[in-house]
Amino acid sequence: MTTPTLLILPGDGIGPEVMAEVRRIIDWYGEKRGMAFEVSEDLVGGAAYDAHGTPLHDDTMARAQEADAVLLGAVGGPKYDDLDFSVKPERGLLRLRKEMDLYANLRPAQCFDALADFSSLKREVVAGLDIVIVRELTSGIYFGEPRGIITEGNERVGINTQRYTESEIDRVARSAFELARRRSNKVCSMEKANVMESGILWREVVQEVHDKDYPDVELSHMYADAGAMQLCRWPKQFDVIVTDNLFGDLLSDAAAMLTGSLGMLPSASLGAPMANGRPKALYEPVHGSAPDIAGQGLANPIACILSFAMALRYSFDAGEEADRLEAAVEKVLADGLRTADLIGEDGSTPVSTTAMGTAVLAALDDSL
Ligand code: IPM
Ligand code: MG
């Protein structure tokens, strides 16, 4: 079998720093587990704009299409705030998602026991929390036409369109049901069928897919606003949540905060299987580029490291190695190691990005 290829796109802000730690982890798997990857790096976001005048060069897009998996750090920063909308760093990420057709975005929100007190919610509400939001990622209001800012009479009008086809809902629903079968067999679908036609169709199609092919999975439906409320009230009632692009964007940030730190959460964006059977895939931390702390060695590399664990699980069929990496992270946290984002009132000294990476590597060594 040929060596699997990994395209690394560190991007902006803290992206390069956290990705440097992931590269050490990848090397560890090569040396200690005989899992070789052909790794290459390229630019995305503001970094690509600085070099090429575009947030994603066509060559990079082509390489992403070929790669067995893409790992992305983060994009954006205040330096790019005044750029034209069409070349903003975020457009690079959105182009990757759209052209690779990565329609199923898996965003786990897992509360590590060692961090349960970091949540703004009570420990008993979040301790042991382990849910996944499956966010539709390539359609809906993010991409619907018509869109734009037009002039009507003597004022401007901003327009975006929420649009979902049956097949778009069908395929992401299947991703959610498949995932649920490997977990607690429970899916809650969220939309606003009370006010949006796209929500009515969403609910109908999810129910049809369920009744036809996944009757064994427990399915419920919830309005997305009520879903947001329930996420804060008692999040452990959920297992897999499936929802559209915009609601998924909002709900996943809320879910992330339940776990105590945005610096901990990975994500996988998956598309249809390629010729080799692997899904098209891009893995990225949920956190952003955090320009305020970039370049200071303060960033938490765990979300990016856990994103690589997801790559092991979903792209490289190495679930046990993913478990190993996740256990190493859990051990380091249980040992009390904390980057600056995880320091509370207790006055303990935070460790650097690199020190956290080194500790995870040591825990990996211990696991052998
Ligand atoms: C996310 C981000 C992106 C989104 C931005 C950076 C385009 O918020 O991945 O959640 O809105 O999808
Ligand atoms: Mg977001």
Coordinates of C-alpha atoms and ligand atoms in Angstrom, one line a residue:
M1 CA 0.0 0.0 0.0
T2 CA 1.2 3.5 -0.8
T3 CA 2.1 5.8 2.1
P4 CA -0.9 8.0 3.0
T5 CA -0.5 11.7 2.3
L6 CA -1.2 14.5 4.8
L7 CA -1.4 18.1 3.7
I8 CA -0.8 20.5 6.6
L9 CA -2.1 24.0 6.4
P10 CA -1.0 25.8 9.6
G11 CA -2.7 29.1 8.5
D12 CA -2.6 32.2 10.7
G13 CA -2.2 33.4 14.3
I14 CA -1.5 30.5 16.7
G15 CA -2.1 28.0 13.8
P16 CA 1.6 27.5 13.1
E17 CA 2.5 27.0 16.8
V18 CA -0.1 24.4 17.6
M19 CA 0.6 22.6 14.3
A20 CA 4.3 22.4 15.1
E21 CA 3.3 20.2 18.1
V22 CA 1.1 18.0 15.9
R23 CA 4.1 17.5 13.6
R24 CA 6.0 16.1 16.5
I25 CA 3.2 13.7 17.2
I26 CA 3.0 12.6 13.6
D27 CA 6.7 11.9 13.7
W28 CA 6.2 9.9 16.9
Y29 CA 3.7 7.7 15.1
G30 CA 6.2 7.2 12.3
E31 CA 9.1 6.2 14.6
K32 CA 7.3 4.3 17.3
R33 CA 4.2 2.8 15.6
G34 CA 5.6 2.3 12.1
M35 CA 2.8 4.6 10.7
A36 CA 4.5 6.6 8.0
F37 CA 2.8 9.6 6.5
E38 CA 4.0 11.6 3.6
V39 CA 3.6 15.1 5.1
S40 CA 3.7 18.3 3.1
E41 CA 2.8 21.9 4.1
D42 CA 1.2 24.8 2.3
L43 CA -0.4 28.2 3.0
V44 CA -4.0 29.1 3.7
G45 CA -5.9 32.2 4.9
G46 CA -4.0 35.4 5.6
A47 CA -0.6 33.7 5.1
A48 CA -1.7 32.7 1.6
Y49 CA -3.0 36.2 1.0
D50 CA 0.3 37.7 2.0
A51 CA 2.2 35.4 -0.4
H52 CA -0.2 35.1 -3.3
G53 CA -2.9 37.7 -2.9
T54 CA -5.5 35.0 -2.4
P55 CA -6.5 33.1 0.8
L56 CA -6.2 29.8 -1.1
H57 CA -4.0 29.3 -4.1
D58 CA -5.4 27.0 -6.9
D59 CA -2.3 24.8 -6.5
T60 CA -3.1 24.4 -2.8
M61 CA -6.7 23.6 -3.6
A62 CA -5.6 20.9 -6.0
R63 CA -3.2 19.4 -3.5
A64 CA -6.0 19.3 -0.9
Q65 CA -8.2 17.4 -3.3
E66 CA -5.4 14.8 -3.7
A67 CA -4.4 14.4 -0.1
D68 CA -5.6 11.5 2.0
A69 CA -6.3 14.0 4.8
V70 CA -5.9 17.8 5.3
L71 CA -4.9 19.2 8.7
L72 CA -5.7 22.9 9.2
G73 CA -4.6 25.2 12.0
A74 CA -6.6 28.4 12.0
V75 CA -7.3 31.4 9.7
G76 CA -7.8 35.1 10.2
G77 CA -6.6 38.0 12.2
P78 CA -7.1 41.8 12.6
K79 CA -4.5 42.5 10.0
Y80 CA -6.9 41.2 7.4
D81 CA -10.1 42.9 8.7
D82 CA -10.1 45.6 6.0
L83 CA -9.6 43.2 3.1
D84 CA -12.3 42.8 0.5
F85 CA -14.8 40.1 1.5
S86 CA -13.8 37.9 -1.5
V87 CA -10.2 37.6 -0.3
K88 CA -10.7 37.5 3.5
P89 CA -8.8 34.6 5.2
E90 CA -12.1 32.8 6.0
R91 CA -12.9 32.5 2.2
G92 CA -9.9 30.1 1.9
L93 CA -11.4 27.8 4.5
L94 CA -14.9 28.0 3.0
R95 CA -13.5 27.2 -0.4
L96 CA -11.8 24.1 0.9
R97 CA -15.0 23.0 2.5
K98 CA -17.1 23.7 -0.5
E99 CA -14.8 22.3 -3.3
M100 CA -13.9 19.2 -1.3
D101 CA -17.6 18.8 -0.6
L102 CA -17.0 18.2 3.1
Y103 CA -20.7 18.1 4.0
A104 CA -20.5 16.4 7.5
N105 CA -18.7 18.4 10.1
L106 CA -18.2 16.4 13.3
R107 CA -17.7 18.6 16.4
P108 CA -17.3 16.6 19.6
A109 CA -17.8 18.4 22.9
Q110 CA -16.3 16.3 25.5
C111 CA -15.6 17.4 29.1
F112 CA -12.4 16.0 30.5
D113 CA -12.8 15.2 34.1
A114 CA -9.7 17.2 35.1
L115 CA -11.3 20.3 33.6
A116 CA -14.9 20.0 34.7
D117 CA -14.4 23.0 37.0
F118 CA -13.4 25.3 34.1
S119 CA -16.8 25.3 32.7
S120 CA -19.0 28.3 33.5
L121 CA -21.7 25.7 34.3
K122 CA -21.8 23.6 37.4
R123 CA -19.6 20.5 37.6
E124 CA -22.5 18.1 37.8
V125 CA -24.0 19.5 34.6
V126 CA -20.9 19.0 32.5
A127 CA -18.8 16.3 34.2
G128 CA -18.6 13.3 31.9
L129 CA -20.3 15.2 29.0
D130 CA -19.6 13.5 25.6
I131 CA -21.7 14.7 22.7
V132 CA -21.1 15.3 19.0
I133 CA -22.7 18.0 16.9
V134 CA -22.9 17.0 13.2
R135 CA -23.1 20.3 11.4
E136 CA -24.0 20.4 7.7
L137 CA -21.1 22.3 6.2
T138 CA -21.4 22.9 2.5
S139 CA -24.9 24.4 2.0
G140 CA -27.5 26.5 3.8
I141 CA -27.3 30.2 4.3
Y142 CA -23.5 30.1 4.1
F143 CA -23.7 29.4 0.4
G144 CA -27.3 30.0 -0.8
E145 CA -28.1 32.3 -3.7
P146 CA -29.2 35.0 -4.1
R147 CA -26.8 36.8 -1.8
G148 CA -25.2 40.2 -1.7
I149 CA -25.7 43.8 -0.8
I150 CA -28.0 45.6 -3.2
T151 CA -29.6 49.0 -3.4
E152 CA -33.4 49.3 -3.3
G153 CA -34.7 52.8 -3.6
N154 CA -32.5 54.9 -1.4
E155 CA -31.3 52.2 1.0
R156 CA -29.0 49.2 0.9
V157 CA -30.4 45.7 1.5
G158 CA -28.2 42.7 2.7
I159 CA -29.4 39.4 1.4
N160 CA -28.5 35.8 2.2
T161 CA -30.5 32.7 1.3
Q162 CA -31.2 29.6 3.4
R163 CA -31.5 26.7 0.9
Y164 CA -31.4 23.0 1.3
T165 CA -32.0 20.2 -1.2
E166 CA -33.4 16.9 -0.1
S167 CA -30.2 15.1 -1.0
E168 CA -28.1 17.5 1.1
I169 CA -30.3 16.8 4.1
D170 CA -30.4 13.1 3.4
R171 CA -26.6 12.6 3.3
V172 CA -25.8 14.5 6.4
A173 CA -28.6 12.8 8.3
R174 CA -27.0 9.4 7.3
S175 CA -23.7 10.6 8.6
A176 CA -25.4 11.4 12.0
F177 CA -27.2 8.1 12.1
E178 CA -24.1 6.1 11.3
L179 CA -22.1 7.9 14.0
A180 CA -24.9 7.4 16.5
R181 CA -24.8 3.6 15.9
R182 CA -21.2 3.6 16.9
R183 CA -22.1 5.6 20.1
S184 CA -25.3 5.7 22.1
N185 CA -27.7 5.2 19.2
K186 CA -29.5 8.5 19.8
V187 CA -29.9 11.5 17.4
C188 CA -31.6 14.8 18.0
S189 CA -32.2 16.9 14.9
M190 CA -32.4 20.7 15.3
E191 CA -34.0 23.2 12.9
K192 CA -36.7 26.0 13.0
A193 CA -39.6 24.1 11.3
N194 CA -41.9 26.5 13.1
V195 CA -40.7 29.5 11.0
M196 CA -38.7 28.2 8.1
E197 CA -39.7 26.1 5.1
S198 CA -36.2 24.8 4.9
G199 CA -36.7 23.6 8.5
I200 CA -39.9 21.8 7.6
L201 CA -38.1 20.0 4.8
W202 CA -35.1 19.3 7.1
R203 CA -37.4 17.6 9.7
E204 CA -39.3 15.6 7.1
V205 CA -36.2 14.3 5.3
V206 CA -34.4 13.4 8.5
Q207 CA -37.5 11.5 9.7
E208 CA -37.8 9.7 6.3
V209 CA -34.1 8.6 6.3
H210 CA -34.6 7.4 9.8
D211 CA -37.8 5.4 9.2
K212 CA -36.4 3.8 6.0
D213 CA -32.9 2.9 7.0
Y214 CA -32.2 3.7 10.7
P215 CA -35.3 2.7 12.6
D216 CA -33.1 1.2 15.4
V217 CA -31.7 4.7 16.2
E218 CA -33.7 6.8 18.7
L219 CA -34.6 10.1 16.9
S220 CA -36.0 13.3 18.3
H221 CA -36.5 16.7 16.8
M222 CA -36.1 20.1 18.5
Y223 CA -36.4 23.7 17.5
A224 CA -32.8 25.1 17.4
D225 CA -33.5 27.8 19.9
A226 CA -34.9 25.3 22.4
G227 CA -31.9 23.2 21.6
A228 CA -29.6 26.0 22.7
M229 CA -31.5 26.3 25.9
Q230 CA -31.4 22.5 26.6
L231 CA -27.7 22.5 25.8
C232 CA -27.1 24.9 28.7
R233 CA -29.7 23.3 31.0
W234 CA -28.8 19.6 30.8
P235 CA -26.4 18.8 27.9
K236 CA -26.1 15.2 28.9
Q237 CA -29.5 14.4 27.5
F238 CA -27.9 14.5 24.0
D239 CA -25.6 12.1 22.2
V240 CA -25.5 13.1 18.5
I241 CA -27.1 16.4 17.4
V242 CA -27.6 16.9 13.6
T243 CA -28.3 20.4 12.4
D244 CA -27.7 22.9 9.5
N245 CA -24.7 25.0 8.8
L246 CA -25.6 28.2 10.6
F247 CA -27.3 26.6 13.6
G248 CA -24.4 24.2 13.8
D249 CA -22.0 27.1 13.9
L250 CA -23.8 28.7 16.9
L251 CA -24.6 25.5 18.8
S252 CA -21.1 24.1 18.5
D253 CA -19.6 27.3 20.0
A254 CA -22.1 27.0 22.9
A255 CA -21.3 23.3 23.3
A256 CA -17.6 24.0 23.2
M257 CA -18.0 26.4 26.2
L258 CA -19.7 23.7 28.2
T259 CA -16.4 21.8 28.2
G260 CA -14.5 24.6 29.8
S261 CA -12.1 25.5 27.0
L262 CA -12.3 26.1 23.3
G263 CA -8.6 25.2 23.3
M264 CA -9.6 21.6 23.7
L265 CA -12.0 20.8 20.9
P266 CA -11.1 19.1 17.6
S267 CA -13.3 18.7 14.5
A268 CA -13.5 16.6 11.4
S269 CA -15.1 17.6 8.2
L270 CA -15.9 14.6 6.0
G271 CA -17.1 14.2 2.5
A272 CA -17.8 11.3 0.2
P273 CA -15.4 8.3 -0.1
M274 CA -12.5 8.7 -2.5
A275 CA -11.3 5.9 -4.9
N276 CA -9.2 4.4 -2.1
G277 CA -12.3 4.2 0.2
R278 CA -11.1 7.0 2.5
P279 CA -13.5 9.9 2.9
K280 CA -12.4 13.3 1.7
A281 CA -11.4 14.9 5.0
L282 CA -10.2 18.0 6.7
Y283 CA -9.4 18.2 10.4
E284 CA -9.1 21.4 12.3
P285 CA -9.4 22.7 15.9
V286 CA -12.6 24.5 16.7
H287 CA -10.7 27.4 18.2
G288 CA -9.7 30.3 15.9
S289 CA -6.4 32.0 15.2
A290 CA -6.3 33.9 18.6
P291 CA -4.1 36.7 17.3
D292 CA -3.9 38.3 20.7
I293 CA -1.7 35.5 22.0
A294 CA 0.0 34.4 18.7
G295 CA 3.7 33.9 18.6
Q296 CA 4.1 33.8 22.4
G297 CA 4.1 30.1 23.1
L298 CA 0.9 30.5 25.1
A299 CA -1.5 28.6 22.9
N300 CA -3.0 25.2 23.8
P301 CA -2.0 22.6 21.2
I302 CA -4.5 20.0 22.5
A303 CA -7.4 20.8 20.1
C304 CA -5.1 20.5 17.1
I305 CA -3.5 17.3 18.6
L306 CA -7.0 15.8 19.1
S307 CA -7.9 16.8 15.5
F308 CA -5.0 14.5 14.4
A309 CA -6.5 11.8 16.6
M310 CA -9.8 12.2 14.7
A311 CA -7.7 11.8 11.5
L312 CA -6.3 8.6 12.8
R313 CA -9.8 7.4 13.5
Y314 CA -11.8 8.5 10.5
S315 CA -9.2 8.7 7.7
F316 CA -6.6 6.1 8.6
D317 CA -8.8 3.4 10.2
A318 CA -6.5 3.5 13.3
G319 CA -9.1 3.8 16.1
E320 CA -6.9 2.2 18.6
E321 CA -4.1 4.6 17.9
A322 CA -6.6 7.5 18.2
D323 CA -7.7 6.1 21.6
R324 CA -4.0 6.0 22.6
L325 CA -3.5 9.7 21.7
E326 CA -6.7 10.7 23.4
A327 CA -5.7 8.8 26.5
A328 CA -2.2 10.5 26.5
V329 CA -3.9 13.9 26.4
E330 CA -6.2 12.9 29.3
K331 CA -3.3 11.7 31.3
V332 CA -1.4 15.0 30.9
L333 CA -4.4 16.9 32.0
A334 CA -5.0 14.6 35.0
D335 CA -1.3 15.2 35.9
G336 CA -2.2 18.8 36.3
L337 CA -0.4 20.3 33.2
R338 CA -2.2 23.4 32.0
T339 CA -1.6 25.9 29.2
A340 CA -2.5 29.5 30.0
D341 CA -6.1 29.2 28.8
L342 CA -6.7 26.5 31.5
I343 CA -5.3 28.4 34.4
G344 CA -8.0 29.4 36.9
E345 CA -7.7 31.4 40.1
D346 CA -5.3 29.1 41.8
G347 CA -2.3 31.0 40.6
S348 CA -0.5 27.9 39.2
T349 CA 2.1 28.5 36.5
P350 CA 1.0 27.7 32.9
V351 CA 3.2 25.6 30.6
S352 CA 4.1 26.6 27.1
T353 CA 2.7 25.2 23.9
T354 CA 5.9 23.2 23.4
A355 CA 6.0 21.9 26.9
M356 CA 2.4 20.6 26.5
G357 CA 3.4 18.9 23.3
T358 CA 6.4 17.4 25.0
A359 CA 4.3 16.1 27.8
V360 CA 1.9 14.4 25.4
L361 CA 4.8 12.8 23.7
A362 CA 6.1 11.5 27.0
A363 CA 2.6 10.1 27.8
L364 CA 2.6 8.4 24.4
D365 CA 6.0 6.8 25.2
D366 CA 4.5 5.6 28.5
S367 CA 1.7 4.0 26.7
L368 CA 3.9 1.5 24.9
Ligands
IPM1 C1 -16.2 27.8 12.3 C2 -15.9 29.2 12.0 C3 -16.1 29.5 10.5 C4 -17.6 29.3 10.2 C5 -15.5 30.8 10.0 C6 -14.1 31.0 10.4 C7 -15.7 30.9 8.5 O1 -16.7 30.0 12.8 O2 -15.6 26.9 11.7 O3 -17.1 27.5 13.2 O4 -18.4 30.3 10.4 O5 -17.9 28.2 9.8
MG2 MG -17.9 29.0 14.3

